[in-house]
């Protein structure tokens, strides 16, 4: 009887465990079925925590939210009123324009737009469509007013305040502050179809004019129609080289010496004549680097470009990341910054060489780059080969150990003169002795 009770208890226990396992399995299956894969068109991401911890301020908007990530934050609400004013001005300038037409166009793009964000957007449909319309029209109206001063009101709260416009330039290039480019193009095309004033333009051209101060390549506007994901992506495309000059290097990655060390070894530096940051060349001992202006928002611009590349799939070339890594190696101290400034390669608006040196160290921190696909491998190899030749090593040693300050140079010249006069005296003594013997 006792054995039967034990068997019964074991059977009940197995049945209970079986039910528990079934319930757990059902729960796991429900969780798995609710998961959605990352959309293939995903292009707007949260900045990785590793980069954010290095310099969080570079990735956070100061006055403007665009898109859903920072939407509704209290400190950004002041600009919401200006968005509505700009939308009103845009519609009033287009007689007969129906708001419903814009709403319908945005509603048709809603699902596609949501798919561009790496995280699930919790706004309901009306809230999301309103945000698309308001933010998109604000950007277009801002760009139009920037290009055409006649469209601005006398008391315009943005263009009459330099600081506000500067902050807008910065906030519009943040990775987390983006709208898909097709939203801007759709809205702009609707606006253009009702516009009978002036020559036609494009969102590409308006964007170029707004960010022209960055030194962008205008050639992309006329000669090609790149597949643009958003404003930050467009800036990246303008900074990278054209397809014909992109690196196909398979050289092994090599570290490169600092500017000061290369200069001591006889490497000459020259300011490049093109605006593309990637067009760095080394020919016949001359390292040619395009000019770069360093100002208060440079860390934010380069930092967000790097963050975007770090989030993209592995097939996306890391042009900006590789550029920053190269500059981090070249600029190892304030002395390196001073040398590059002397040759016009760096325009330092920070006024502090130490700050520029620290900026590149900070930008390169926690960044992952592929040494097998490093865009400047050939350049580093050629520079190192030049630096390692015996004569250049001797020259660098001589400059570092004997010509590193004015007193050392004076001492060296004095020693050479002393040796020269000693040699002359010796020759004269020998000639005098020989003349005496002949007598």
XYZ file of C-alpha atoms in Angstrom:
439
model
C 0.000 0.000 0.000
C 2.818 2.351 0.894
C 4.496 1.674 -2.459
C 1.291 2.575 -4.262
C 1.084 5.917 -2.424
C 4.673 6.759 -3.313
C 4.053 5.902 -6.961
C 0.914 8.039 -6.971
C 2.749 11.030 -5.479
C 5.535 10.726 -8.040
C 2.993 10.571 -10.852
C 1.223 13.680 -9.571
C 4.556 15.477 -9.240
C 5.514 14.623 -12.826
C 2.129 15.789 -14.037
C 2.474 19.067 -12.122
C 5.992 19.608 -13.490
C 4.716 18.844 -16.966
C 1.983 21.449 -16.642
C 4.495 23.997 -15.306
C 6.847 23.291 -18.207
C 4.007 23.698 -20.690
C 3.017 27.013 -19.145
C 6.630 28.242 -19.204
C 7.066 27.123 -22.814
C 3.851 28.910 -23.780
C 5.079 32.078 -22.064
C 8.418 31.920 -23.909
C 6.683 31.320 -27.246
C 4.395 34.290 -26.613
C 7.424 36.468 -25.876
C 9.206 35.289 -29.024
C 6.165 35.862 -31.217
C 5.863 39.447 -29.949
C 9.420 40.276 -30.970
C 9.946 42.136 -34.226
C 13.134 42.007 -36.238
C 15.048 45.223 -36.887
C 13.605 46.727 -40.088
C 15.929 46.685 -43.081
C 15.389 50.433 -43.558
C 16.437 51.205 -39.963
C 18.811 54.193 -39.967
C 18.061 56.288 -36.849
C 19.521 54.902 -33.634
C 20.088 55.638 -29.986
C 23.711 56.586 -29.402
C 25.561 53.597 -27.870
C 26.083 53.960 -24.115
C 29.847 53.487 -24.492
C 30.071 56.644 -26.604
C 27.496 58.558 -24.591
C 29.442 58.067 -21.357
C 32.532 59.674 -22.908
C 30.735 62.904 -23.829
C 26.974 62.856 -23.276
C 26.545 66.554 -24.031
C 27.615 66.005 -27.653
C 24.541 63.854 -28.345
C 21.774 65.737 -26.517
C 19.748 68.540 -28.197
C 20.010 71.990 -26.657
C 16.788 73.641 -27.855
C 15.145 71.534 -30.592
C 13.638 68.063 -30.785
C 13.174 66.446 -34.189
C 11.553 63.034 -34.397
C 10.257 60.888 -31.541
C 13.373 60.212 -29.442
C 13.460 63.551 -27.586
C 9.896 64.624 -28.366
C 8.019 66.242 -25.480
C 10.990 66.853 -23.185
C 10.309 69.829 -20.947
C 13.474 71.806 -21.689
C 12.794 71.595 -25.449
C 9.169 72.759 -25.372
C 9.904 76.438 -26.048
C 10.810 75.615 -29.643
C 7.486 73.786 -30.181
C 5.706 77.140 -30.379
C 8.124 78.315 -33.070
C 7.432 75.123 -35.045
C 3.723 75.949 -35.163
C 4.473 79.547 -36.164
C 6.692 78.344 -39.009
C 4.010 75.890 -40.177
C 1.437 78.707 -40.148
C 3.760 80.984 -42.152
C 4.384 78.220 -44.674
C 0.679 77.540 -45.200
C -0.269 81.224 -45.387
C 2.290 81.765 -48.114
C 0.598 79.066 -50.224
C -3.013 80.201 -50.879
C -5.455 77.351 -51.156
C -3.177 74.847 -49.428
C -5.169 72.180 -47.604
C -3.684 70.854 -44.366
C -5.553 67.617 -45.007
C -3.360 67.030 -48.055
C -0.221 67.102 -45.914
C -1.792 64.920 -43.233
C -2.809 62.307 -45.797
C 0.712 62.213 -47.265
C 2.271 61.730 -43.831
C -0.263 59.077 -42.877
C 0.716 57.081 -45.972
C 4.373 57.253 -44.884
C 3.746 56.469 -41.215
C 4.615 52.761 -41.246
C 7.707 53.324 -43.382
C 8.828 56.161 -41.121
C 8.366 54.124 -37.945
C 10.528 51.422 -39.527
C 13.443 53.857 -39.801
C 13.844 54.007 -36.007
C 15.781 51.306 -34.179
C 13.370 51.291 -31.249
C 9.611 50.857 -31.088
C 7.828 54.222 -31.113
C 5.002 54.290 -28.566
C 3.144 57.311 -29.967
C -0.337 56.674 -31.328
C -0.955 57.241 -35.028
C -2.306 60.800 -34.794
C 0.475 61.954 -32.481
C 3.147 60.419 -34.701
C 1.707 61.883 -37.929
C 1.410 65.325 -36.296
C 5.042 65.116 -35.237
C 6.132 64.142 -38.785
C 4.212 67.040 -40.308
C 5.235 69.658 -37.751
C 8.928 68.732 -37.586
C 9.272 68.217 -41.339
C 7.615 71.506 -42.260
C 9.679 73.345 -39.641
C 12.922 72.102 -41.203
C 11.794 73.029 -44.719
C 10.593 76.490 -43.690
C 13.821 77.044 -41.739
C 15.874 76.125 -44.811
C 13.737 78.312 -47.100
C 14.047 81.323 -44.798
C 17.783 80.719 -44.541
C 18.175 80.851 -48.327
C 15.684 83.664 -48.975
C 15.855 86.549 -46.499
C 12.655 88.057 -47.922
C 10.671 85.229 -46.330
C 11.761 86.223 -42.823
C 9.644 88.381 -40.543
C 11.258 91.438 -39.005
C 10.843 89.940 -35.554
C 11.795 86.384 -36.537
C 12.762 84.677 -33.253
C 15.382 82.453 -34.894
C 17.258 84.465 -37.517
C 17.401 87.553 -35.310
C 19.285 85.630 -32.619
C 22.658 84.211 -33.620
C 22.876 81.875 -30.637
C 19.535 80.235 -31.495
C 20.584 79.648 -35.098
C 23.911 78.199 -33.951
C 22.119 75.781 -31.635
C 19.751 74.767 -34.447
C 22.694 73.984 -36.733
C 24.021 71.728 -34.009
C 20.734 70.075 -33.012
C 19.799 69.190 -36.591
C 22.885 66.981 -36.993
C 22.325 64.847 -33.886
C 21.832 61.146 -34.600
C 18.859 60.910 -32.232
C 17.285 64.052 -33.722
C 16.549 62.906 -37.266
C 13.592 62.521 -39.614
C 13.869 60.233 -42.643
C 14.904 62.223 -45.697
C 11.962 60.911 -47.725
C 9.617 62.697 -45.289
C 11.315 66.018 -46.042
C 11.274 65.370 -49.782
C 7.591 64.410 -49.766
C 6.594 67.543 -47.861
C 8.832 69.726 -50.003
C 7.333 68.345 -53.217
C 3.845 69.120 -51.917
C 4.955 72.658 -51.109
C 6.679 73.145 -54.464
C 3.599 72.023 -56.388
C 1.701 75.002 -54.975
C 4.599 77.439 -55.281
C 4.646 79.649 -58.345
C 7.359 81.990 -57.040
C 10.997 81.913 -58.098
C 13.195 79.182 -59.568
C 12.820 75.588 -58.463
C 15.195 74.165 -55.892
C 15.555 70.917 -53.922
C 15.941 69.716 -50.358
C 19.537 68.766 -51.207
C 20.339 72.310 -52.275
C 18.558 73.875 -49.306
C 20.467 71.585 -46.949
C 23.759 72.472 -48.609
C 23.109 76.199 -48.216
C 22.129 75.789 -44.549
C 25.263 73.797 -43.675
C 27.605 75.424 -46.193
C 29.725 76.902 -43.409
C 31.003 73.376 -42.697
C 32.888 73.348 -46.016
C 30.812 70.776 -47.903
C 31.235 69.435 -51.433
C 28.686 71.122 -53.694
C 29.387 68.664 -56.525
C 26.963 66.105 -55.056
C 24.033 68.436 -55.577
C 24.419 68.691 -59.329
C 26.224 65.540 -60.383
C 24.474 62.808 -58.433
C 21.420 61.865 -56.424
C 22.772 59.912 -53.463
C 20.586 57.570 -51.450
C 20.151 59.842 -48.442
C 18.735 58.459 -45.193
C 18.528 61.700 -43.191
C 20.328 65.041 -42.710
C 23.233 63.545 -40.745
C 23.715 60.897 -43.417
C 23.744 63.612 -46.093
C 26.499 65.495 -44.256
C 28.490 62.276 -44.062
C 28.111 61.742 -47.818
C 29.364 65.263 -48.412
C 32.429 64.677 -46.250
C 33.560 61.376 -47.803
C 35.441 61.100 -51.109
C 33.760 60.387 -54.449
C 33.617 56.728 -55.476
C 36.549 57.073 -57.866
C 38.963 58.008 -55.068
C 37.790 55.790 -52.209
C 40.476 53.587 -50.725
C 40.678 49.934 -51.740
C 43.654 49.357 -49.462
C 44.550 45.885 -48.297
C 47.726 46.993 -46.517
C 48.295 45.907 -42.955
C 47.280 48.539 -40.424
C 50.230 50.497 -39.033
C 50.385 53.157 -36.361
C 51.571 56.531 -37.597
C 53.904 58.954 -35.810
C 52.782 62.290 -34.449
C 53.025 65.480 -36.487
C 56.002 66.665 -34.433
C 57.939 63.423 -34.939
C 57.213 63.404 -38.662
C 58.220 67.050 -38.953
C 61.531 66.341 -37.216
C 62.154 63.520 -39.693
C 61.739 65.871 -42.641
C 58.094 65.295 -43.557
C 56.594 68.493 -44.940
C 52.988 69.502 -44.334
C 50.694 71.262 -46.765
C 47.076 72.377 -46.607
C 44.900 70.469 -49.076
C 42.886 72.348 -51.680
C 39.752 70.162 -51.553
C 36.964 70.255 -48.977
C 36.687 66.474 -48.608
C 38.150 65.478 -45.233
C 39.230 62.096 -46.572
C 41.463 63.478 -49.336
C 44.699 63.117 -47.348
C 47.726 62.437 -49.555
C 51.428 61.697 -49.078
C 53.610 62.391 -52.111
C 57.391 62.894 -52.210
C 57.688 63.529 -48.489
C 54.757 65.966 -48.358
C 51.680 65.143 -46.256
C 48.725 67.081 -47.654
C 45.715 67.398 -45.342
C 42.475 69.290 -46.120
C 41.731 72.182 -43.752
C 39.538 71.591 -40.710
C 37.922 74.307 -38.617
C 37.690 73.434 -34.924
C 34.933 75.262 -33.054
C 32.496 74.649 -30.223
C 30.260 72.202 -32.117
C 32.997 70.175 -33.849
C 32.953 67.475 -31.176
C 29.192 67.121 -31.613
C 29.392 66.951 -35.417
C 32.198 64.394 -35.576
C 30.873 62.501 -32.548
C 27.434 61.985 -34.109
C 28.914 61.014 -37.468
C 31.032 58.411 -35.666
C 28.039 57.176 -33.650
C 26.038 56.762 -36.863
C 28.822 54.708 -38.465
C 29.210 52.608 -35.331
C 25.499 51.731 -35.426
C 25.339 50.909 -39.143
C 25.906 47.376 -40.412
C 29.423 46.059 -40.943
C 29.253 46.678 -44.691
C 29.096 50.453 -44.188
C 32.587 51.980 -44.560
C 33.668 53.871 -41.446
C 35.107 56.891 -43.239
C 34.657 59.462 -40.470
C 35.709 56.997 -37.771
C 38.932 56.221 -39.642
C 39.596 59.936 -40.206
C 39.291 60.665 -36.482
C 41.524 57.688 -35.592
C 44.203 58.970 -37.983
C 43.991 62.508 -36.580
C 44.169 61.130 -33.040
C 47.522 59.509 -33.872
C 48.824 62.610 -35.666
C 47.764 64.979 -32.885
C 49.405 63.746 -29.719
C 50.095 67.070 -28.013
C 49.410 70.827 -28.253
C 52.695 71.123 -30.165
C 51.212 69.014 -32.969
C 48.178 71.316 -33.112
C 50.452 74.362 -33.307
C 52.337 72.875 -36.265
C 49.145 72.038 -38.170
C 47.791 75.515 -37.427
C 50.991 77.062 -38.779
C 50.421 75.337 -42.113
C 46.737 76.306 -42.262
C 45.517 72.733 -41.842
C 43.723 73.455 -38.573
C 41.758 76.640 -38.024
C 41.515 76.649 -34.252
C 38.584 78.803 -33.170
C 38.770 77.334 -29.674
C 41.944 79.327 -29.124
C 43.424 76.502 -27.062
C 45.785 73.942 -28.613
C 45.404 71.679 -25.596
C 41.641 71.659 -26.185
C 42.050 70.476 -29.782
C 44.429 67.714 -28.725
C 41.978 66.600 -26.030
C 39.071 66.736 -28.498
C 40.540 64.067 -30.791
C 41.550 61.874 -27.867
C 37.974 62.073 -26.591
C 36.456 61.362 -30.016
C 38.617 58.271 -30.456
C 37.798 56.830 -27.040
C 35.589 53.686 -26.963
C 35.402 53.715 -30.779
C 35.555 50.385 -32.596
C 37.280 50.364 -35.973
C 38.218 47.602 -38.392
C 42.001 47.584 -38.869
C 41.604 45.332 -41.928
C 39.477 47.976 -43.675
C 41.203 51.104 -42.366
C 40.878 53.742 -45.088
C 44.348 55.187 -44.500
C 46.410 51.980 -44.375
C 48.326 52.803 -47.564
C 48.958 56.348 -46.366
C 50.326 55.162 -43.000
C 52.510 52.568 -44.728
C 54.033 55.157 -47.088
C 54.616 57.722 -44.333
C 56.240 55.125 -42.066
C 58.439 53.886 -44.903
C 59.653 57.447 -45.482
C 60.181 58.015 -41.760
C 62.167 54.791 -41.286
C 64.883 55.530 -43.878
C 68.317 55.922 -42.250
C 68.830 59.564 -43.243
C 65.455 60.628 -41.880
C 66.108 58.785 -38.607
C 69.441 60.582 -38.229
C 67.828 63.884 -39.080
C 65.090 63.380 -36.498
C 67.643 62.419 -33.823
C 69.782 65.452 -34.639
C 66.841 67.840 -34.438
C 65.458 66.273 -31.268
C 68.737 65.969 -29.332
C 70.790 68.898 -30.600
C 68.450 71.436 -32.204
C 65.535 71.335 -29.805
C 66.109 74.903 -28.509
C 67.945 78.096 -29.553
C 70.783 77.625 -27.020
C 71.514 74.162 -28.381
C 71.701 75.590 -31.904
C 74.023 78.388 -30.750
C 76.229 75.870 -28.941
C 76.370 73.671 -32.048
C 77.302 76.616 -34.279
C 79.927 77.682 -31.748
C 81.393 74.174 -31.712
C 81.496 74.090 -35.526
C 83.206 77.496 -35.650
C 85.686 76.436 -32.971
C 86.466 73.291 -34.937
C 86.834 75.332 -38.119
C 89.224 77.877 -36.557
C 91.192 75.092 -34.871
C 91.563 73.392 -38.246
C 92.710 76.665 -39.864
C 95.214 77.239 -37.071
C 96.559 73.709 -37.454
C 96.949 74.101 -41.221
C 98.702 77.449 -40.774
C 101.064 75.948 -38.192
C 101.931 73.075 -40.517
C 102.554 75.437 -43.418
C 104.725 77.661 -41.220
C 106.732 74.658 -39.997
C 107.225 73.386 -43.548
C 108.370 76.818 -44.706
C 110.916 76.998 -41.856
C 112.351 73.577 -42.746
C 112.797 74.601 -46.389
C 115.043 77.451 -45.308
